[in-house]
mmCIF file of C-alpha atoms in Angstrom:
data_model
loop_
_atom_site.group_PDB
_atom_site.id
_atom_site.type_symbol
_atom_site.label_atom_id
_atom_site.label_comp_id
_atom_site.label_asym_id
_atom_site.label_seq_id
_atom_site.Cartn_x
_atom_site.Cartn_y
_atom_site.Cartn_z
ATOM 1 C CA MET A 1 43.474 -57.744 23.154
ATOM 2 C CA GLN A 2 44.273 -54.007 23.280
ATOM 3 C CA ILE A 3 46.616 -51.847 25.347
ATOM 4 C CA TYR A 4 47.955 -48.338 25.542
ATOM 5 C CA LEU A 5 51.676 -47.834 24.895
ATOM 6 C CA ASN A 6 52.734 -44.705 26.756
ATOM 7 C CA SER A 7 55.820 -42.645 27.466
ATOM 8 C CA ASP A 8 56.788 -39.558 29.485
ATOM 9 C CA LEU A 9 57.435 -36.604 27.184
ATOM 10 C CA GLY A 10 57.828 -32.819 27.117
ATOM 11 C CA GLU A 11 60.575 -32.942 29.735
ATOM 12 C CA SER A 12 62.904 -30.425 28.099
ATOM 13 C CA PHE A 13 63.332 -26.984 29.686
ATOM 14 C CA GLY A 14 64.303 -23.781 27.925
ATOM 15 C CA LYS A 15 67.423 -24.494 25.876
ATOM 16 C CA TYR A 16 67.955 -27.866 27.572
ATOM 17 C CA LYS A 17 66.632 -30.708 25.435
ATOM 18 C CA ILE A 18 65.753 -33.982 27.147
ATOM 19 C CA GLY A 19 64.459 -36.995 25.279
ATOM 20 C CA LEU A 20 63.602 -37.595 21.639
ATOM 21 C CA ASP A 21 59.940 -36.660 21.589
ATOM 22 C CA GLU A 22 59.593 -36.440 17.811
ATOM 23 C CA GLU A 23 60.765 -40.032 17.355
ATOM 24 C CA VAL A 24 58.920 -41.416 20.363
ATOM 25 C CA LEU A 25 55.581 -39.971 19.253
ATOM 26 C CA LYS A 26 55.760 -42.084 16.104
ATOM 27 C CA GLN A 27 55.730 -45.220 18.281
ATOM 28 C CA VAL A 28 53.543 -44.649 21.344
ATOM 29 C CA THR A 29 49.786 -44.124 21.515
ATOM 30 C CA SER A 30 49.675 -42.104 24.744
ATOM 31 C CA ALA A 31 51.873 -39.153 25.718
ATOM 32 C CA ASN A 32 52.343 -38.157 29.360
ATOM 33 C CA ILE A 33 53.399 -34.514 29.067
ATOM 34 C CA ALA A 34 55.292 -32.753 31.867
ATOM 35 C CA CYS A 35 53.502 -29.704 33.264
ATOM 36 C CA GLY A 36 56.368 -27.404 34.273
ATOM 37 C CA PHE A 37 56.913 -28.499 37.872
ATOM 38 C CA HIS A 38 59.406 -31.374 37.603
ATOM 39 C CA ALA A 39 60.286 -30.593 33.968
ATOM 40 C CA GLY A 40 58.966 -28.738 30.953
ATOM 41 C CA ASP A 41 57.961 -25.105 30.539
ATOM 42 C CA PRO A 42 55.020 -23.358 28.827
ATOM 43 C CA THR A 43 56.656 -23.360 25.389
ATOM 44 C CA VAL A 44 57.724 -26.995 25.652
ATOM 45 C CA MET A 45 54.228 -27.951 26.827
ATOM 46 C CA LYS A 46 52.587 -26.143 23.912
ATOM 47 C CA ASN A 47 54.985 -27.612 21.330
ATOM 48 C CA THR A 48 54.705 -31.153 22.710
ATOM 49 C CA VAL A 49 50.907 -30.996 22.591
ATOM 50 C CA ALA A 50 51.162 -29.869 18.952
ATOM 51 C CA LEU A 51 53.462 -32.793 18.135
ATOM 52 C CA ALA A 52 51.097 -35.243 19.839
ATOM 53 C CA LEU A 53 48.166 -33.882 17.857
ATOM 54 C CA GLN A 54 50.124 -34.277 14.606
ATOM 55 C CA ASN A 55 50.760 -37.925 15.455
ATOM 56 C CA GLN A 56 47.190 -38.553 16.696
ATOM 57 C CA THR A 57 48.586 -39.517 20.087
ATOM 58 C CA ALA A 58 46.360 -39.400 23.166
ATOM 59 C CA ILE A 59 47.404 -36.457 25.333
ATOM 60 C CA GLY A 60 47.789 -36.742 29.077
ATOM 61 C CA ALA A 61 49.157 -34.584 31.882
ATOM 62 C CA HIS A 62 52.199 -35.737 33.857
ATOM 63 C CA PRO A 63 52.127 -33.748 37.123
ATOM 64 C CA GLY A 64 54.841 -34.069 39.732
ATOM 65 C CA PHE A 65 56.317 -32.389 42.776
ATOM 66 C CA HIS A 66 57.705 -28.867 42.272
ATOM 67 C CA ASP A 67 61.299 -30.084 42.024
ATOM 68 C CA LEU A 68 63.158 -29.136 38.848
ATOM 69 C CA GLN A 69 66.573 -29.804 40.385
ATOM 70 C CA GLY A 70 65.611 -33.317 41.472
ATOM 71 C CA PHE A 71 63.496 -34.002 38.379
ATOM 72 C CA GLY A 72 60.529 -34.734 40.611
ATOM 73 C CA ARG A 73 62.132 -37.865 42.006
ATOM 74 C CA ARG A 74 62.484 -36.570 45.560
ATOM 75 C CA LYS A 75 59.691 -36.826 48.107
ATOM 76 C CA ILE A 76 58.310 -33.488 49.302
ATOM 77 C CA GLU A 77 56.198 -33.444 52.452
ATOM 78 C CA MET A 78 52.829 -31.929 51.602
ATOM 79 C CA ALA A 79 49.371 -32.022 53.144
ATOM 80 C CA PRO A 80 46.665 -33.849 51.140
ATOM 81 C CA ALA A 81 44.944 -30.556 50.287
ATOM 82 C CA GLU A 82 48.242 -29.214 48.952
ATOM 83 C CA ILE A 83 48.774 -32.304 46.788
ATOM 84 C CA GLU A 84 45.235 -32.009 45.441
ATOM 85 C CA ALA A 85 45.843 -28.388 44.434
ATOM 86 C CA LEU A 86 49.287 -29.242 43.030
ATOM 87 C CA VAL A 87 47.772 -31.835 40.703
ATOM 88 C CA GLN A 88 44.700 -29.800 39.746
ATOM 89 C CA TYR A 89 46.880 -26.806 38.837
ATOM 90 C CA GLN A 90 49.195 -28.793 36.566
ATOM 91 C CA VAL A 91 46.390 -30.691 34.842
ATOM 92 C CA GLY A 92 44.602 -27.429 34.154
ATOM 93 C CA ALA A 93 47.780 -25.823 32.817
ATOM 94 C CA LEU A 94 48.353 -28.540 30.235
ATOM 95 C CA ALA A 95 44.676 -28.715 29.280
ATOM 96 C CA ALA A 96 44.825 -25.030 28.335
ATOM 97 C CA PHE A 97 47.023 -25.981 25.357
ATOM 98 C CA VAL A 98 44.688 -28.740 24.134
ATOM 99 C CA PRO A 99 41.788 -28.049 21.732
ATOM 100 C CA GLY A 100 38.587 -28.181 23.758
ATOM 101 C CA HIS A 101 40.723 -28.217 26.920
ATOM 102 C CA ARG A 102 40.093 -31.930 27.458
ATOM 103 C CA LEU A 103 42.828 -34.430 28.253
ATOM 104 C CA HIS A 104 42.700 -38.159 27.642
ATOM 105 C CA HIS A 105 44.519 -39.133 30.841
ATOM 106 C CA VAL A 106 46.635 -38.074 33.799
ATOM 107 C CA LYS A 107 49.675 -39.936 35.115
ATOM 108 C CA ALA A 108 51.602 -38.699 38.151
ATOM 109 C CA HIS A 109 55.379 -38.471 37.895
ATOM 110 C CA GLY A 110 58.306 -39.834 39.871
ATOM 111 C CA ALA A 111 58.109 -39.576 43.632
ATOM 112 C CA LEU A 112 54.464 -38.513 43.507
ATOM 113 C CA TYR A 113 53.597 -41.567 41.376
ATOM 114 C CA ASN A 114 55.424 -43.917 43.758
ATOM 115 C CA LEU A 115 53.896 -42.357 46.875
ATOM 116 C CA ALA A 116 50.387 -42.534 45.420
ATOM 117 C CA ALA A 117 50.970 -46.197 44.620
ATOM 118 C CA LYS A 118 51.540 -47.046 48.305
ATOM 119 C CA ASP A 119 49.868 -44.326 50.404
ATOM 120 C CA ARG A 120 46.064 -44.202 50.170
ATOM 121 C CA GLN A 121 45.911 -40.672 51.581
ATOM 122 C CA VAL A 122 48.270 -39.410 48.863
ATOM 123 C CA ALA A 123 46.393 -41.468 46.256
ATOM 124 C CA ASP A 124 43.069 -39.917 47.288
ATOM 125 C CA ALA A 125 44.576 -36.433 47.056
ATOM 126 C CA VAL A 126 45.984 -37.100 43.573
ATOM 127 C CA VAL A 127 42.661 -38.488 42.343
ATOM 128 C CA ALA A 128 40.760 -35.571 43.903
ATOM 129 C CA GLY A 129 43.011 -33.138 42.025
ATOM 130 C CA ILE A 130 42.468 -34.959 38.747
ATOM 131 C CA LYS A 131 38.712 -35.187 39.269
ATOM 132 C CA ALA A 132 38.468 -31.483 40.127
ATOM 133 C CA ALA A 133 40.219 -30.632 36.857
ATOM 134 C CA ASP A 134 38.332 -33.116 34.663
ATOM 135 C CA GLU A 135 36.208 -35.942 35.995
ATOM 136 C CA GLN A 136 36.092 -37.603 32.547
ATOM 137 C CA THR A 137 39.833 -38.179 32.194
ATOM 138 C CA VAL A 138 41.509 -41.572 32.662
ATOM 139 C CA VAL A 139 43.730 -42.075 35.714
ATOM 140 C CA TYR A 140 46.938 -43.979 34.892
ATOM 141 C CA GLY A 141 48.480 -45.780 37.860
ATOM 142 C CA LEU A 142 50.717 -48.658 38.864
ATOM 143 C CA ALA A 143 48.802 -51.923 38.549
ATOM 144 C CA ASN A 144 47.189 -53.106 41.815
ATOM 145 C CA SER A 145 48.222 -49.861 43.545
ATOM 146 C CA GLU A 146 46.439 -47.643 46.056
ATOM 147 C CA LEU A 147 46.017 -45.076 43.275
ATOM 148 C CA ILE A 148 43.988 -47.525 41.196
ATOM 149 C CA LYS A 149 41.851 -48.361 44.233
ATOM 150 C CA SER A 150 41.288 -44.666 44.877
ATOM 151 C CA ALA A 151 40.325 -43.956 41.254
ATOM 152 C CA LYS A 152 37.864 -46.848 41.338
ATOM 153 C CA ALA A 153 36.343 -45.620 44.607
ATOM 154 C CA ALA A 154 35.973 -42.114 43.160
ATOM 155 C CA GLY A 155 34.149 -43.413 40.096
ATOM 156 C CA MET A 156 36.945 -42.366 37.764
ATOM 157 C CA LYS A 157 38.050 -44.232 34.651
ATOM 158 C CA PHE A 158 41.462 -45.812 35.163
ATOM 159 C CA ALA A 159 44.185 -47.754 33.380
ATOM 160 C CA GLN A 160 46.423 -50.200 35.224
ATOM 161 C CA GLU A 161 50.004 -49.699 34.119
ATOM 162 C CA ALA A 162 53.019 -51.990 33.866
ATOM 163 C CA PHE A 163 56.597 -51.132 32.926
ATOM 164 C CA ALA A 164 58.480 -53.020 30.245
ATOM 165 C CA ASP A 165 61.821 -51.487 31.208
ATOM 166 C CA ARG A 166 61.631 -51.583 35.022
ATOM 167 C CA ASN A 167 62.002 -54.421 37.491
ATOM 168 C CA TYR A 168 59.550 -55.042 40.334
ATOM 169 C CA GLU A 169 59.856 -55.802 44.030
ATOM 170 C CA ALA A 170 57.808 -58.604 45.595
ATOM 171 C CA ASP A 171 55.250 -56.088 46.908
ATOM 172 C CA GLY A 172 54.476 -54.881 43.381
ATOM 173 C CA SER A 173 56.442 -51.643 43.663
ATOM 174 C CA LEU A 174 59.163 -50.642 41.220
ATOM 175 C CA VAL A 175 62.756 -51.439 42.141
ATOM 176 C CA SER A 176 64.377 -48.179 43.241
ATOM 177 C CA ARG A 177 66.461 -46.411 40.610
ATOM 178 C CA SER A 178 69.279 -46.373 43.171
ATOM 179 C CA LYS A 179 69.683 -50.137 42.669
ATOM 180 C CA ALA A 180 71.720 -51.623 39.815
ATOM 181 C CA ASN A 181 68.905 -53.917 38.646
ATOM 182 C CA ALA A 182 66.201 -51.228 38.516
ATOM 183 C CA ILE A 183 66.204 -50.655 34.762
ATOM 184 C CA ILE A 184 66.061 -53.067 31.808
ATOM 185 C CA THR A 185 68.056 -51.690 28.880
ATOM 186 C CA ASP A 186 68.155 -54.690 26.525
ATOM 187 C CA PRO A 187 65.406 -54.165 23.893
ATOM 188 C CA ALA A 188 64.944 -57.908 23.318
ATOM 189 C CA ILE A 189 64.438 -58.599 27.023
ATOM 190 C CA ALA A 190 62.073 -55.638 27.454
ATOM 191 C CA ALA A 191 60.021 -56.681 24.403
ATOM 192 C CA LYS A 192 59.725 -60.293 25.570
ATOM 193 C CA ARG A 193 58.771 -59.060 29.038
ATOM 194 C CA ALA A 194 56.057 -56.755 27.681
ATOM 195 C CA VAL A 195 54.469 -59.544 25.645
ATOM 196 C CA LYS A 196 54.543 -61.964 28.573
ATOM 197 C CA MET A 197 52.981 -59.444 30.966
ATOM 198 C CA ILE A 198 50.085 -58.777 28.602
ATOM 199 C CA GLN A 199 49.509 -62.397 27.649
ATOM 200 C CA ASP A 200 49.717 -63.675 31.234
ATOM 201 C CA GLN A 201 48.099 -60.606 32.821
ATOM 202 C CA ALA A 202 50.734 -60.865 35.507
ATOM 203 C CA ILE A 203 53.995 -59.282 36.620
ATOM 204 C CA THR A 204 57.050 -61.211 37.785
ATOM 205 C CA ALA A 205 59.116 -59.733 40.617
ATOM 206 C CA VAL A 206 62.913 -59.922 40.884
ATOM 207 C CA ASN A 207 62.572 -62.742 43.438
ATOM 208 C CA GLY A 208 60.461 -64.804 41.030
ATOM 209 C CA ASP A 209 57.083 -64.130 42.609
ATOM 210 C CA VAL A 210 54.258 -63.838 40.078
ATOM 211 C CA MET A 211 51.621 -61.187 40.749
ATOM 212 C CA PRO A 212 48.401 -61.557 38.723
ATOM 213 C CA THR A 213 46.944 -58.238 37.601
ATOM 214 C CA ALA A 214 44.938 -56.657 34.842
ATOM 215 C CA ILE A 215 47.226 -54.596 32.599
ATOM 216 C CA ASP A 216 45.789 -51.856 30.401
ATOM 217 C CA SER A 217 48.924 -49.916 29.537
ATOM 218 C CA ILE A 218 52.646 -50.461 29.046
ATOM 219 C CA CYS A 219 55.042 -47.630 29.832
ATOM 220 C CA VAL A 220 58.453 -47.297 28.212
ATOM 221 C CA HIS A 221 61.028 -44.713 29.269
ATOM 222 C CA VAL A 222 62.757 -43.232 26.243
ATOM 223 C CA ASP A 223 65.249 -40.573 27.303
ATOM 224 C CA ASN A 224 68.214 -41.588 25.179
ATOM 225 C CA GLN A 225 68.960 -42.640 21.599
ATOM 226 C CA ALA A 226 69.300 -46.350 22.452
ATOM 227 C CA ALA A 227 65.842 -46.328 24.042
ATOM 228 C CA ILE A 228 64.255 -45.547 20.682
ATOM 229 C CA PHE A 229 65.229 -49.051 19.561
ATOM 230 C CA LEU A 230 63.711 -50.364 22.774
ATOM 231 C CA VAL A 231 60.263 -48.820 22.196
ATOM 232 C CA LYS A 232 60.286 -49.837 18.530
ATOM 233 C CA GLN A 233 61.098 -53.446 19.410
ATOM 234 C CA ILE A 234 58.434 -53.543 22.103
ATOM 235 C CA ARG A 235 55.807 -52.234 19.705
ATOM 236 C CA GLU A 236 56.831 -54.704 16.997
ATOM 237 C CA ALA A 237 56.774 -57.627 19.446
ATOM 238 C CA LEU A 238 53.317 -56.747 20.762
ATOM 239 C CA THR A 239 51.923 -56.308 17.255
ATOM 240 C CA LYS A 240 53.444 -59.606 16.115
ATOM 241 C CA GLU A 241 51.610 -61.393 18.948
ATOM 242 C CA GLY A 242 48.286 -59.860 17.909
ATOM 243 C CA ILE A 243 48.165 -57.336 20.736
ATOM 244 C CA SER A 244 46.616 -54.132 19.410
ATOM 245 C CA ILE A 245 48.275 -50.843 20.375
ATOM 246 C CA THR A 246 45.566 -48.208 20.741
ATOM 247 C CA SER A 247 44.912 -44.749 22.128
ATOM 248 C CA GLN A 248 41.327 -45.638 23.090
ATOM 249 C CA LEU A 249 40.325 -48.689 25.127
#
C-alpha cells in the first residue's frame, strides 16, 4: 500500500516567514507550493522549488484566489472562465521555476479548494485551468468531491486526498475553521487517524458516520513548530504499519 504525504509550502511573503519549509520537506513526499496569489512571491516560489528539488520532493502548484489579506480563505465571486484563467496563470508561473517546466501535481488552496469540492461548475473550471497548463499533471482533490469527478471526466490523473489534522462533516466536507473542533492538534490522535483512514479506506465524520473512499494522499498542515512533531509522528506511524510513503503512485 502506497500514499503521498503532502503539505502546503512556500507561503512566506517578502520578509514575512510563514511555516517551517526546510523541516517539513524532510518529511513529506509532495509539496504544494503557493503561487503568489494567496501567499508566496516570486523569490519564495523559486527558493521553495529549489528546496523541494534538494529533498527529491514532488513539486506541485497550490493556486488560490487573489487574496493575500485573507490568505485565500475567503470566497471571491468569479465566472468559470475567470477561475480557469486564474488557475492556469498560477500553475504556469510556478512551472517556470521547475526544470523542464513540468509539475507533478496541482492542488487548489483554501476557499477555491472547498468550492471546487462542492460546486461542479467551479470544479470544471479549476480542472480546465490545470489541463490547459499541463494535461499530464495530477489533480489533488478532496476525496469523493466534485473536483475528483471533474478530473476523472476530463481524463486527468487524480489523487483523492484526506486530512489527518482536520475533522469532517457528515457530507464529506471539512469542518469549517471557524468551529472549535475543526483542527486536530494532538500528534498521537492525528497519526492514529491517518493510519485508520488508509487501512480502512474510509473517513469518519464528527457525527460518527463512516464514508468509504479511496485515499491516495494524506495532507498535513505544518505552519507552526508543534506541527513538525505532528507530521513526523504521522510518517512514523504509517511506515510502522507498512504503508509506503512515496512521491510516485
